Coordinates of C-alpha atoms in Angstrom, one line a residue:
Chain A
X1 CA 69.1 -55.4 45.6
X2 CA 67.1 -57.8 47.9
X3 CA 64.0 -56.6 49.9
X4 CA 64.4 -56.4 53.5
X5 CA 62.1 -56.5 56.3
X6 CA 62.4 -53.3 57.4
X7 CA 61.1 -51.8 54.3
X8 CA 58.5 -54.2 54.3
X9 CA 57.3 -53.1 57.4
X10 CA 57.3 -49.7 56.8
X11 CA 55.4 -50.4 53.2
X12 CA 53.1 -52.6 55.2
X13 CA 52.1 -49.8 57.8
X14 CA 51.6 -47.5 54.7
X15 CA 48.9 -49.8 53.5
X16 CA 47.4 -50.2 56.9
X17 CA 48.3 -54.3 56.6
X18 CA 49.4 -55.8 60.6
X19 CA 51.6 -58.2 59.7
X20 CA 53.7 -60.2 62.0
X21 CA 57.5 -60.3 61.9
X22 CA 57.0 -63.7 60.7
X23 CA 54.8 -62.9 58.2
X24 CA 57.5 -60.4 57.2
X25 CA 60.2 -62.7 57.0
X26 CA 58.0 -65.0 54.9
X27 CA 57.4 -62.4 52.6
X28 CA 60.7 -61.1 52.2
X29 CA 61.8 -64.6 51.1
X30 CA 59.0 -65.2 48.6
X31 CA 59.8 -61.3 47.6
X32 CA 63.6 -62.0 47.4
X33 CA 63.2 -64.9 45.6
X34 CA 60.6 -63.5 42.8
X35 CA 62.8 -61.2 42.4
X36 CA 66.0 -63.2 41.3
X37 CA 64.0 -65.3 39.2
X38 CA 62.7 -62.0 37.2
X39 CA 66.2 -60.6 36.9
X40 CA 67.5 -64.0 35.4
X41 CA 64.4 -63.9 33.0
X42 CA 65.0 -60.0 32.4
X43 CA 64.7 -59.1 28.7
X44 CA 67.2 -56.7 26.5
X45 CA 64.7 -55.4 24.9
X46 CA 61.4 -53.9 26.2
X47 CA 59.9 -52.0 24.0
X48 CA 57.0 -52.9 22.0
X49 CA 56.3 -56.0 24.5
X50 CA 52.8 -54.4 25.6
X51 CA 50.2 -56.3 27.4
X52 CA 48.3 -59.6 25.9
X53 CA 44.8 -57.3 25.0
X54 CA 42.9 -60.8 25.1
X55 CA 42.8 -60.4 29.3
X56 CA 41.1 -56.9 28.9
X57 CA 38.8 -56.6 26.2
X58 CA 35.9 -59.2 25.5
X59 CA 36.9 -61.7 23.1
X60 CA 35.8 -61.9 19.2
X61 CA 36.7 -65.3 17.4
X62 CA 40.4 -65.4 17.4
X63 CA 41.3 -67.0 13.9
X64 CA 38.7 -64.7 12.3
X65 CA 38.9 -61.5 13.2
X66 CA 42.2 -61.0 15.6
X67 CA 45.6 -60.3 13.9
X68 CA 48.4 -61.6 14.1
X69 CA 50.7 -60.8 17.4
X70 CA 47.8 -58.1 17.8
X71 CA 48.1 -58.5 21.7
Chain B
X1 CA 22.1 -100.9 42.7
X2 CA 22.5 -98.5 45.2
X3 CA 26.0 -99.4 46.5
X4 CA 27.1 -99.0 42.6
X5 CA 24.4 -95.6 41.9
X6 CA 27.5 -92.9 43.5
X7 CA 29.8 -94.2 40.9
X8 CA 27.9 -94.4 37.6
X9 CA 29.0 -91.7 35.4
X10 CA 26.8 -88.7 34.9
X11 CA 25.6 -89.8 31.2
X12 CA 24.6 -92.7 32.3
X13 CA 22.6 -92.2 35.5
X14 CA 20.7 -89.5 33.0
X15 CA 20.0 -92.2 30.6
X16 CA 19.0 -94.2 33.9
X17 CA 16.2 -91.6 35.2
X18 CA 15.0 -91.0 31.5
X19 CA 14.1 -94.5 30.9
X20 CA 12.3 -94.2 34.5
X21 CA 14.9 -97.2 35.5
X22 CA 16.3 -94.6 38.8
X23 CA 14.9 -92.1 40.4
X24 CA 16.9 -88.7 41.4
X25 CA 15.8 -89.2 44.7
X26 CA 17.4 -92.4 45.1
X27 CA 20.7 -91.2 43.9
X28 CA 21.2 -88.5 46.0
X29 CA 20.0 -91.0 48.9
X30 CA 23.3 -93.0 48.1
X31 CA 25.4 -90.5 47.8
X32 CA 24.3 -89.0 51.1
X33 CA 24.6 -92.1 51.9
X34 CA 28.5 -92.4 51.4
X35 CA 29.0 -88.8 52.7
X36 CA 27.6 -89.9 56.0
X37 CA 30.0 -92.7 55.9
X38 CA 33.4 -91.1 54.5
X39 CA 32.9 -87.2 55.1
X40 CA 34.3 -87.8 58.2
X41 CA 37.3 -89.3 57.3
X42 CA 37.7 -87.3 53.8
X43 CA 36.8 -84.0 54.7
X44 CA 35.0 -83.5 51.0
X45 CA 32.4 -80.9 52.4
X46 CA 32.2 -77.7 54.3
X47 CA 28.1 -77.4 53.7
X48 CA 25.7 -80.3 53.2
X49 CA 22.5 -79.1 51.6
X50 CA 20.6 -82.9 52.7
X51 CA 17.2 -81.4 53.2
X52 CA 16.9 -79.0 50.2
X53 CA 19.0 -81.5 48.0
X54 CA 16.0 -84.0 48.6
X55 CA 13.3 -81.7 48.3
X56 CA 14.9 -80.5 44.9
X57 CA 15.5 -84.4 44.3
X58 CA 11.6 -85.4 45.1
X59 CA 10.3 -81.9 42.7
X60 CA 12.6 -83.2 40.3
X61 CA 11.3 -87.1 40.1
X62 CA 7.7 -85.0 39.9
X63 CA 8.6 -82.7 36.6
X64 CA 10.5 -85.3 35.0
X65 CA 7.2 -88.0 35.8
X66 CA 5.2 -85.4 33.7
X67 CA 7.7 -84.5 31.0
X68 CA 8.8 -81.0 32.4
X69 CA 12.3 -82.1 31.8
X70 CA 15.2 -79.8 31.1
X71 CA 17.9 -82.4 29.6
X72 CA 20.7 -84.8 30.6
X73 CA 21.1 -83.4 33.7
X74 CA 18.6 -82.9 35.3
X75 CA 17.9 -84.6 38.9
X76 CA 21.4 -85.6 38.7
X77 CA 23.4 -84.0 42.0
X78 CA 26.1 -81.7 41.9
X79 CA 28.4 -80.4 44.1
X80 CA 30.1 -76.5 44.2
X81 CA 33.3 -75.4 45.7
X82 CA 32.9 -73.6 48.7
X83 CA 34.3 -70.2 46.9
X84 CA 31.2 -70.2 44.6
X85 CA 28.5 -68.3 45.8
X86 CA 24.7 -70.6 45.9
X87 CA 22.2 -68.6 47.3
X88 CA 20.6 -69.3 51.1
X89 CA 23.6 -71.3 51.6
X90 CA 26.7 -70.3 53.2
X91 CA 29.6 -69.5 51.2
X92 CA 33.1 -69.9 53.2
X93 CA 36.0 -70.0 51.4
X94 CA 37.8 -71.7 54.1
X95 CA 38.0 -68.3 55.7
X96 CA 37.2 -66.7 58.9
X97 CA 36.5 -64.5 57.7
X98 CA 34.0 -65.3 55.6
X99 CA 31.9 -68.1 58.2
X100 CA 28.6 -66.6 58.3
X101 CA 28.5 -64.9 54.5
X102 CA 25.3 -66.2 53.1
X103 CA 25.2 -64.9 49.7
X104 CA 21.8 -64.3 47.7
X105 CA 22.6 -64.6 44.5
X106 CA 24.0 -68.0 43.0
X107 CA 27.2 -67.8 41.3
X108 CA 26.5 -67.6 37.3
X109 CA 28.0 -71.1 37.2
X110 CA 26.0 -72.5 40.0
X111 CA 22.5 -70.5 38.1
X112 CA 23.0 -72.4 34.9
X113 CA 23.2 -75.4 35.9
X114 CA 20.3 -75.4 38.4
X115 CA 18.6 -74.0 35.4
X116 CA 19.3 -77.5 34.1
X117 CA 18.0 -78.9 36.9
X118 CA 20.9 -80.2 38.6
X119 CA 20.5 -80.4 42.2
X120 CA 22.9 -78.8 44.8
X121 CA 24.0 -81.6 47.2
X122 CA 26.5 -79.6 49.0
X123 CA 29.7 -77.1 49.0
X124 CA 32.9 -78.7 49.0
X125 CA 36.4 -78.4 50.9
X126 CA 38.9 -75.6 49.5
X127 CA 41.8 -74.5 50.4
X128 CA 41.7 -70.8 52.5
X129 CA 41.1 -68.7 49.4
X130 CA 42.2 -71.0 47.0
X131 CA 45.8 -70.8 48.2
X132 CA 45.9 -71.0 52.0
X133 CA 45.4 -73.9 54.6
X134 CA 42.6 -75.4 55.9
X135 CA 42.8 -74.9 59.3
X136 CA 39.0 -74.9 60.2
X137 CA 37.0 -77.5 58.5
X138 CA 39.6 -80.0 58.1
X139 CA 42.0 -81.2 55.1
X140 CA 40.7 -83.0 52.6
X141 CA 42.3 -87.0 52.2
X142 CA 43.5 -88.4 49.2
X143 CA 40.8 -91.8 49.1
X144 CA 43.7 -93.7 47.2
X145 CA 45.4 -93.2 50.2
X146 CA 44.2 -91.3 52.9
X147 CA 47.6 -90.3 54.6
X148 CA 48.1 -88.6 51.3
X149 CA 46.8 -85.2 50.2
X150 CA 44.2 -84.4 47.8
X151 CA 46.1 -81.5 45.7
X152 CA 44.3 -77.9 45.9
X153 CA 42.7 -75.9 46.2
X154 CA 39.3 -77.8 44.1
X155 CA 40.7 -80.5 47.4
X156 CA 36.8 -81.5 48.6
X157 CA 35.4 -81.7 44.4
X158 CA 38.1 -84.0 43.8
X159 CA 38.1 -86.4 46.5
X160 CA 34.6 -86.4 46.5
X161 CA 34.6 -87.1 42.5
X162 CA 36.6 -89.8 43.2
X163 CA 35.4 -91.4 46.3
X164 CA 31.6 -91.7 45.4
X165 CA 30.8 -88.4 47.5
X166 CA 29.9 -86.6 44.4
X167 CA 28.2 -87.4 41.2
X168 CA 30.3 -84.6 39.8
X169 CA 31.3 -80.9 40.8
X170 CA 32.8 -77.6 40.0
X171 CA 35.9 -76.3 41.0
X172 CA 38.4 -73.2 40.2
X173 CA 41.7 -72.9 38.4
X174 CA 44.6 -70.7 39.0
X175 CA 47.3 -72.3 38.7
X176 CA 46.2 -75.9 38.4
X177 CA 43.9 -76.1 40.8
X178 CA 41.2 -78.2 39.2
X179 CA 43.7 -80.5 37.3
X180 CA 46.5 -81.5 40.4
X181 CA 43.4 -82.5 42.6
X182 CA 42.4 -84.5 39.4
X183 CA 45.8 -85.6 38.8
X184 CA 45.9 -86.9 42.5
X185 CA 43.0 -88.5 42.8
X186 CA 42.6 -89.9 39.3
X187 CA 39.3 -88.1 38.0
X188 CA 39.1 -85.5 34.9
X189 CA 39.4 -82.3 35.6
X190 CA 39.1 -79.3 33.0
X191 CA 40.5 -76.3 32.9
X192 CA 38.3 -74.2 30.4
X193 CA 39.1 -71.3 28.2
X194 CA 39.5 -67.8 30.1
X195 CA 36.8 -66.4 28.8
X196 CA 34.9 -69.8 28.1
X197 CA 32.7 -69.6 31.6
X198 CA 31.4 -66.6 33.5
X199 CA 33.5 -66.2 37.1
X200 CA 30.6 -64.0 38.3
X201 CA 29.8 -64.9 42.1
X202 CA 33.0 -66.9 42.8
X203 CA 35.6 -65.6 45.6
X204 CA 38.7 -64.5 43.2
X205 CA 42.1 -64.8 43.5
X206 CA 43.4 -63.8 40.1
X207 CA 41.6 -61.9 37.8
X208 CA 43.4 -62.8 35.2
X209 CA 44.4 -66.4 35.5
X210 CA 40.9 -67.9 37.6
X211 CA 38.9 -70.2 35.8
X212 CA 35.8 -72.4 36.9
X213 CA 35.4 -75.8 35.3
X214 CA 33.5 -79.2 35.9
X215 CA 35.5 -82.3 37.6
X216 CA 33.8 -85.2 36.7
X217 CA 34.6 -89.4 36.6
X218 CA 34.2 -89.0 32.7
X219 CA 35.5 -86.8 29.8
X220 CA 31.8 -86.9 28.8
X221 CA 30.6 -86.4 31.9
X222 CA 32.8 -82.8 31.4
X223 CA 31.7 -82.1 28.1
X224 CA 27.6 -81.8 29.6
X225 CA 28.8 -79.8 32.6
X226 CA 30.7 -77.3 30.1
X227 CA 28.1 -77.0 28.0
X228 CA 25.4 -76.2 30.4
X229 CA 28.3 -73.7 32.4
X230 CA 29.4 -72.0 29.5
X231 CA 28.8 -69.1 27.4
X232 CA 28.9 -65.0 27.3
X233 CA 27.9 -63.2 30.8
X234 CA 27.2 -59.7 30.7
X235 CA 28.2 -59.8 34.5
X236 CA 31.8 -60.9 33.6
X237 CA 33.0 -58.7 31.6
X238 CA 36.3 -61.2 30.8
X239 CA 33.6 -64.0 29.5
X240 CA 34.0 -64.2 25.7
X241 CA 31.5 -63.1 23.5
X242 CA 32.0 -66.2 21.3
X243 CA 29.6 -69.3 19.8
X244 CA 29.4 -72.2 22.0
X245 CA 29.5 -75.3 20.2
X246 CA 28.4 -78.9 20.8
X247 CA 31.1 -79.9 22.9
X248 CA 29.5 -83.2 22.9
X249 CA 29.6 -83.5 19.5
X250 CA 33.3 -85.3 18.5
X251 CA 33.0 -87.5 21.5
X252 CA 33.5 -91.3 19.9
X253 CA 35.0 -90.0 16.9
X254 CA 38.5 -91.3 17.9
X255 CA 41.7 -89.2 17.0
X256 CA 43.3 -90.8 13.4
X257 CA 45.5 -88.1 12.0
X258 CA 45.7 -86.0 15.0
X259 CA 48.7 -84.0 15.7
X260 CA 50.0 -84.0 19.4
X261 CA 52.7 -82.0 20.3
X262 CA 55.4 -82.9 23.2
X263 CA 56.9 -79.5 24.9
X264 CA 60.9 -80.4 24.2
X265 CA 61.7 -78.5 27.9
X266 CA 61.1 -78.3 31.2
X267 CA 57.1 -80.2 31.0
X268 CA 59.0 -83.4 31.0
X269 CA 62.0 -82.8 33.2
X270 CA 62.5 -83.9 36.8
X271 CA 59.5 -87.0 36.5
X272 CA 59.1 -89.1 39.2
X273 CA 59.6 -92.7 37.6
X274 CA 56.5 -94.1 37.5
X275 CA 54.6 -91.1 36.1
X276 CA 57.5 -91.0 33.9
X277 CA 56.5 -94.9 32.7
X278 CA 52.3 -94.2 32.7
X279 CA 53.0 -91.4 30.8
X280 CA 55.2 -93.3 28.0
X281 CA 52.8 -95.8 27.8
X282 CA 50.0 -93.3 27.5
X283 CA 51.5 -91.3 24.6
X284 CA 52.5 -95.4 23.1
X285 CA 48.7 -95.7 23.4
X286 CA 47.4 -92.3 21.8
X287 CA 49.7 -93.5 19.1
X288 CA 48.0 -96.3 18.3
X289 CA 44.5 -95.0 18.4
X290 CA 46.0 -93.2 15.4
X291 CA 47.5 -90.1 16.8
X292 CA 50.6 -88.5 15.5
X293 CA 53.8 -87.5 18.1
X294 CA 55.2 -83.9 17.0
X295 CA 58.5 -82.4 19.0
X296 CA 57.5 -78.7 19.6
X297 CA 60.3 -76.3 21.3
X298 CA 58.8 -74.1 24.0
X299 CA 61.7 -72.9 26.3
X300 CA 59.8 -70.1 27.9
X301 CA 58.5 -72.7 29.7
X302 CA 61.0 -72.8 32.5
X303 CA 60.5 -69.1 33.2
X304 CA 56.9 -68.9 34.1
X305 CA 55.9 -70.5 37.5
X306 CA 57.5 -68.1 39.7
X307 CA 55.9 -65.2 36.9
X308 CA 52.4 -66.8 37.2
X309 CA 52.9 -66.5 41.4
X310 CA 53.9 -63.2 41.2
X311 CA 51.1 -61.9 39.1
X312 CA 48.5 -64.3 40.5
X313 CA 49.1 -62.9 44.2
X314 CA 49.8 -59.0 43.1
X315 CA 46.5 -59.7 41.8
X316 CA 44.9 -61.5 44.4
X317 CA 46.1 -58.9 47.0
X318 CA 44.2 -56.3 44.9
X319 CA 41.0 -57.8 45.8
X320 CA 41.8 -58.9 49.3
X321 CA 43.3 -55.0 50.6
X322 CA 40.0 -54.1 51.8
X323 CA 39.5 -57.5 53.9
X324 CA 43.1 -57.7 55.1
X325 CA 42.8 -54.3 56.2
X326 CA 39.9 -55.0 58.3
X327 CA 40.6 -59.1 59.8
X328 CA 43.9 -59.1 58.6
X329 CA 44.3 -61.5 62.1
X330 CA 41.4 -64.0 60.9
X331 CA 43.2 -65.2 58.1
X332 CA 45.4 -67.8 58.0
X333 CA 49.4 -67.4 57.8
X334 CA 49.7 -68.8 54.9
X335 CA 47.0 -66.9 52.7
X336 CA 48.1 -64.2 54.6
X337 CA 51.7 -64.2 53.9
X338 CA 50.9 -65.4 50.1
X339 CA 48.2 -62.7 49.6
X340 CA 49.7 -59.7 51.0
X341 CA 53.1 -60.7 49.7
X342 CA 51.3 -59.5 46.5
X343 CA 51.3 -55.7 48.1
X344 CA 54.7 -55.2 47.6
X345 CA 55.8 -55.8 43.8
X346 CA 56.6 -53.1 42.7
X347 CA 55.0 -51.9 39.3
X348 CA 57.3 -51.9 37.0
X349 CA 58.1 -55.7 38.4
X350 CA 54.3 -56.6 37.8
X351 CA 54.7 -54.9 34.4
X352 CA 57.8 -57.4 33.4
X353 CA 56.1 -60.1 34.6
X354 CA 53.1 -59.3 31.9
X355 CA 55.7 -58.9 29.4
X356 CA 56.8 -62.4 29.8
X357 CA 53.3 -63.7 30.0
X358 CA 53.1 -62.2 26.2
X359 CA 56.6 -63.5 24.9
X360 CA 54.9 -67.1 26.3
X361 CA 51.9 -66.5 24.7
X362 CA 53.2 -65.8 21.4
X363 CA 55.7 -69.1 22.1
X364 CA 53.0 -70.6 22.8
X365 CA 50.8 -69.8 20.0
X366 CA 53.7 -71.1 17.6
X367 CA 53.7 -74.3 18.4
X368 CA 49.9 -74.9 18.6
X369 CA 49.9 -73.5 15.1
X370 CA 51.8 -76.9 14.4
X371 CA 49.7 -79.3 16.3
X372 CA 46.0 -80.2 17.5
X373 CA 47.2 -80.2 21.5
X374 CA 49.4 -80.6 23.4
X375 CA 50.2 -83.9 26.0
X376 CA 52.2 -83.5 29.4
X377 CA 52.3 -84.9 32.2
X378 CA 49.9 -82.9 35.2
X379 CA 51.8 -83.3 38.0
X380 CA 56.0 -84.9 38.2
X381 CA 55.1 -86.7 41.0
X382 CA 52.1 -88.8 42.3
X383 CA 50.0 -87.6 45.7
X384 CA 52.3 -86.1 48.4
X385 CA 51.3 -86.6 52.3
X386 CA 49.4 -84.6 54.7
X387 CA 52.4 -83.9 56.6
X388 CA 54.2 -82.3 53.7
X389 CA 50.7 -80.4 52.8
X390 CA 51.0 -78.8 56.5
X391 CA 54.8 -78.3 56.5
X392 CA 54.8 -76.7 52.9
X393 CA 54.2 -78.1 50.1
X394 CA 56.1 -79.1 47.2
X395 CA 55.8 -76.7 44.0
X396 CA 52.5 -78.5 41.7
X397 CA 52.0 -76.2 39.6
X398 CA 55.6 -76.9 37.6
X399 CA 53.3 -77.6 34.5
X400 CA 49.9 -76.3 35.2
X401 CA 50.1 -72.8 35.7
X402 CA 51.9 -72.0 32.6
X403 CA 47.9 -72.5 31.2
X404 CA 46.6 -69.9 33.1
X405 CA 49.0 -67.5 32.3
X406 CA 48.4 -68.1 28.3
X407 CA 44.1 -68.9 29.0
X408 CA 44.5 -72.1 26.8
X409 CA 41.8 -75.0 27.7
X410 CA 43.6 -77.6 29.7
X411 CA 42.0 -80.8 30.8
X412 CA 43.5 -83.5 33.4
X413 CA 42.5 -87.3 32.6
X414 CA 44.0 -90.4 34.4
X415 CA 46.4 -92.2 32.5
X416 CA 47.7 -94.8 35.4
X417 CA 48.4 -95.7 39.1
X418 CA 51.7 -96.0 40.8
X419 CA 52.5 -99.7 42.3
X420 CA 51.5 -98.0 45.3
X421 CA 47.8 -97.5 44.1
X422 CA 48.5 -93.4 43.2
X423 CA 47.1 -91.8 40.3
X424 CA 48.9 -90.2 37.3
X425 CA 47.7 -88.0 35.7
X426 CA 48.1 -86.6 31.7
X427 CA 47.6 -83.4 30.8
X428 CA 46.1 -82.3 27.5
X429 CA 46.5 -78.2 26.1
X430 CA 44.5 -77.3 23.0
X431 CA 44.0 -73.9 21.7
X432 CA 41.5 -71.0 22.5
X433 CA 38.1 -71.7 22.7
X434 CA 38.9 -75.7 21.6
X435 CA 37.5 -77.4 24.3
X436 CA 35.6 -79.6 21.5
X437 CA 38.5 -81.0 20.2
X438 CA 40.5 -81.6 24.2
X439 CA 37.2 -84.2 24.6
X440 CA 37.5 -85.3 21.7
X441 CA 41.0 -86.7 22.2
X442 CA 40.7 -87.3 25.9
X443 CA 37.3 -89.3 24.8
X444 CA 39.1 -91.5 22.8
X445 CA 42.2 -92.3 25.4
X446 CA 39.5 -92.9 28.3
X447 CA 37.6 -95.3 25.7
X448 CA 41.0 -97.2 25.6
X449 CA 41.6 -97.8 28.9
X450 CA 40.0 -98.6 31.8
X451 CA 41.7 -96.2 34.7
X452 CA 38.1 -94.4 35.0
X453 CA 36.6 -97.0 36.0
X454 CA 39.1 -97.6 38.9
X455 CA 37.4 -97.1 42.4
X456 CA 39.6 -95.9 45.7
X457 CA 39.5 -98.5 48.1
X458 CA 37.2 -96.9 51.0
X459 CA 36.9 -100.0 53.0
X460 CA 40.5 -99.5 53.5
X461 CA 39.9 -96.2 54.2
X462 CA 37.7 -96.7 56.9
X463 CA 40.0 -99.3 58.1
X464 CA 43.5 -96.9 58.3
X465 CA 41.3 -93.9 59.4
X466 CA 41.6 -95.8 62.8
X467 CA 45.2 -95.1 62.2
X468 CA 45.7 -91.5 61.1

C-alpha cells in the first residue's frame, strides 16, 4: 500500500520534524518508490538472513579467523 | 617551475623538498597562487587557511633544514573536505546550520596526517551534508568543462585535485562520493575498506556505508595518503583492529597472472558510448600488461541502489533528528527532504533492506573468491551539467554504492576522455582490507598510459567563465 501524505504529516508532527507540504510530497515519492523496489526484491524466505556482524563488531583478519557465512 | 610546482604528483614534490631542490613554502605559494586565480570560477574551497598554511609551510622548510623530518609528506599541502573537523578552523558542511561551528579537535584523519607534517591549505566545497545542494558557497565546476558538474559530494577535493588547486586531499564516501567526482574530473579517487580509516571527527551521514579516503593525481600519490590515514582508532569503534601493511610496497610490480573479474549484470548495462569504448580499450590494455579477464555472475547487483538509499538516509536521519528538530528551516530542501525521508521506513523495511545487503555480500564474496578484483566502469556516463545538478540529478551511484553496502576497497583511476575532453573513469573492487593489491593493479594501468598526466584546460576556463 503506498504512503500518503497525510500519514506522513501526522508521522512527521509525532517526531516534532516541520516539513513543508512540498517536502511531503517529495518524500512520499522517494517513500513510494523505495518501497516498490523492496517488494520486487522481497525474499521467500527470511529466516536465518540476520545482519552482516562485520558492521557491528571490530574487525579480526577475515581469512584467518572469521568463518565462513559467519555474518 | 612554479607554473608546473601545483601539478607534480605528491611523490615527487617529496623527493623535490628532500633533495633541498623546492621548498614547501614555495609550493603552497603556487598553489595559492592558482586558488586566487580559479577559486572563483571553480568554487573548490569553502575555507582558505593562507596565513597558517604558510606559517606551517615556513616551520616546515625550518625542521626539514635541520633534519626533524617526519617522511614523504611532509611540507607537502593538503586539503580536507569541509565535513572533516580541523581544529581553529571552521567546519561547515555546506550547512546553515553549521556556519560558525569551529571544532577543537581535528578529525582523526586530519591529526595523522598533520602528524606527518602535511600542511592544511584549506577545506574544500561539499555538497550540504554530503547529499544536499550547495546553495551558500557556490557549486563546484567541472575544470574539463566548467558548464559541467564536478560529481559529489567530495565536489571541491576533486576539482581542486584536478585543476592544480590542490596538491592532494581527503574526501568521504557513501555511495560513491569520492570516486564519481574522480570519475568526472579524471583524478584517482579511493574508497578504502570500512573499517580501514577512523571516521572520528567527520560530519556522518551513514554509519554504516561512510568512508574517508585520499584523492590524489596518482595511484601512488594514494597509497602514502592511506598509509599515513589508516589504521585502528579507539575513537571509532567501526575501525578494524587489523595490521596495516606497506601499501606502497607492490607499486611497480606490474599485474602478470592477475585475475580480473567482469560483473556479467547490470555494472556494464546502459553505458554511454564513449565510456563504453575507454573502458574496452582499458580492459584490452590490463590484458596485455598480463592480466587475466574472468566472467563472474553477480545479479544482486541490480537490486541494491535504491537498498543502499534507503539504508543510507534511515541512517543519516538517525543522526540528523536532533538538528532537524531544532533548524529544521536552515537546511536545504533537498538534504532536508533526503534526510528526513529516512524518518519514515518503517523497521521491518530497514530490516529487509539489511537482509539484502547480506545476500549481496555473500554474492559478492563468491566471486572475489575467484578473482584478484574486480574492473567496472565508475560512472555510465561522462560529467553531467550544472543545470541538471540543480534540477535533479541523474542517479551516479548505479555502480558505486553497491561498495559501500558490502565495505570492499574501491578505487577510481582515469582510463580516458570523451571527444568532448570528459573523463572516464574505471573502477577497480578488491577484497577486504586489500587495498595493497587495488594499487598495485591500478599502478600498473596508470604506468601504461598517460591520462594522469592530462591537465584541464584553465585558460579556457577563465575564458568561458565570462560566459557562464
Amino acid at each position: 500500500m503506498p504512503v500518503s501524505i497525510e500519514w506522513l504529516r501526522a508521522e512527521a508532527e509525532y517526531l516534532g520534524i516541520m516539513l513543508t507540504d512540498e517536502d511531503l510530497s517529495a518524500i512520499c515519492e522517494e517513500l513510494n518508490k523505495t518501497r516498490a523496489a523492496l517488494a520486487a526484491s522481497r525474499q521467500t524466505e527470511t529466516e536465518g538472513l540476520e545482519p552482516p556482524y562485520r558492521f557491528f563488531l571490530p574487525q579480526s583478519t577475515p581469512d584467518s579467523t572469521t568463518p565462513e557465512h559467519d555474518e | 617551475m612554479t607554473s608546473e610546482l601545483p601539478f607534480l604528483s605528491l611523490t615527487t614534490l617529496s623527493d623535490l623538498i628532500a633533495r633541498r631542490q623546492i621548498s614547501p613554502l614555495e609550493i603552497a605559494l603556487a598553489v595559492f597562487e592558482r586558488i586566487d586565480r580559479y577559486d572563483p570560477i571553480l568554487h573548490s574551497y569553502i575555507t582558505v587557511c593562507r596565513e597558517s598554511a604558510l606559517a606551517a609551510a615556513r616551520q616546515a622548510e625550518r625542521d626539514i633544514a635541520a633534519e626533524r623530518g617526519r617522511g614523504p609528506l611532509h611540507g607537502i599541502p593538503i586539503s580536507h573536505k569541509d565535513i572533516s573537523w580541523t581544529r581553529g578552523v571552521r567546519t561547515t558542511a555546506h550547512s546553515r546550520t553549521l556556519l560558525e561551528f569551529i571544532p577543537d579537535k581535528d578529525a582523526t584523519h586530519v591529526r595523522r596526517l598533520a602528524n606527518k607534517g602535511m600542511i592544511l591549505l584549506g577545506k574544500t566545497n561539499t555538497t550540504e551534508f554530503a547529499c544536499g545542494q550547495m546553495e551558500i558557497f557556490g557549486i563546484p565546476r567541472n575544470p574539463c568543462d566548467i558548464s559541467r558538474y564536478t560529481g559529489g559530494s567530495s565536489c571541491g577535493s576533486a576539482n581542486a585535485v584536478a585543476a592544480g588547486l590542490a596538491i592532494a586531499a581527503t574526501g568521504s564516501d557513501t555511495g560513491g562520493s569520492i570516486r564519481v567526482p574522480a570519475s568526472f574530473c579524471g583524478i584517482v579517487g579511493l574508497k578504502p575498506t570500512f573499517g580501514r580509516v577512523s571516521r572520528y571527527g567527520v560530519i556522518p551521514l551513514s554509519w554504516s556505508m561512510d568512508q574517508v579516503g585520499p584523492m590524489t593525481r596518482t595511484v601512488s600519490d594514494a597509497a602514502l595518503i592511506l598509509q599515513a590515514m589508516a589504521g585502528y582508532d579507539p575513537l571509532d569503534p567501526t575501525t578494524a583492529n587489523v595490521p596495516v601493511p606497506d601499501f606502497t610496497e607492490d607499486l611497480g610490480k606490474g599485474i602478470d597472472g592477475v585475475v580480473l573479474g567482469i560483473p556479467q549484470q547490470h555494472f556494464f548495462e546502459g553505458l554511454d558510448p564513449e565510456v563504453d569504448k575507454s573502458i574496452k580499450i582499458a580492459l584490452r590494455g590490463l590484458e596485455e600488461l598480463g592480466a587475466r579477464l574472468q566472467p563472474v555472475s553477480l545479479p544482486r547487483a541490480r537490486d541494491l541502489a535504491i537498498i543502499g538509499r534507503l539504508l543510507t538516509m534511515a541512517e543519516a536521519f538517525s543522526q540528523h533528528a536532533a538538528r532537524l528538530r531544532r533548524q529544521v528551516a536552515d537546511y536545504g530542501a533537498r538534504a532536508r527532504r533526503r534526510i528526513a525521508a529516512g524518518a519514515f521506513y518503517l523497521t521491518s523495511e530497514y530490516n529487509e533492506a539489511t537482509q539484502i545487503r547480506k545476500l549481496w555480500i555473500q554474492e559478492l564474496d563468491r566471486a572475489m573468491r575467484l578473482v584478484d578484483a574486480l574492473v567496472i566502469p565508475t560512472v555510465p556516463y561522462p560529467a553531467f551539467t550544472i543545470e541538471d545538478q540543480i534540477a535533479g540529478p541523474p542517479e551516479v551511484d548505479r555502480n558505486t554504492r553497491a561498495f559501500n553496502l558490502s565495505g570492499n576497497p574501491a578505487v577510481s583511476i582515469p582510463c580516458g576522455f570523451t571527444m568532448a575532453g570528459l573523463p572516464v573513469g574505471m573502477q577497480l573492487v578488491c577484497k577486504w582490507f586489500d587495498e595493497a593489491t587495488l594499487f598495485r593493479i591500478a599502478d600498473a594501468y596508470e604506468r601504461s598510459t598517460e591520462w594522469h598526466k592530462r591537465r584541464p584546460p584553465l585558460d579556457k576556463v577563465q575564458e568561458d567563465a565570462g560566459k557562464h
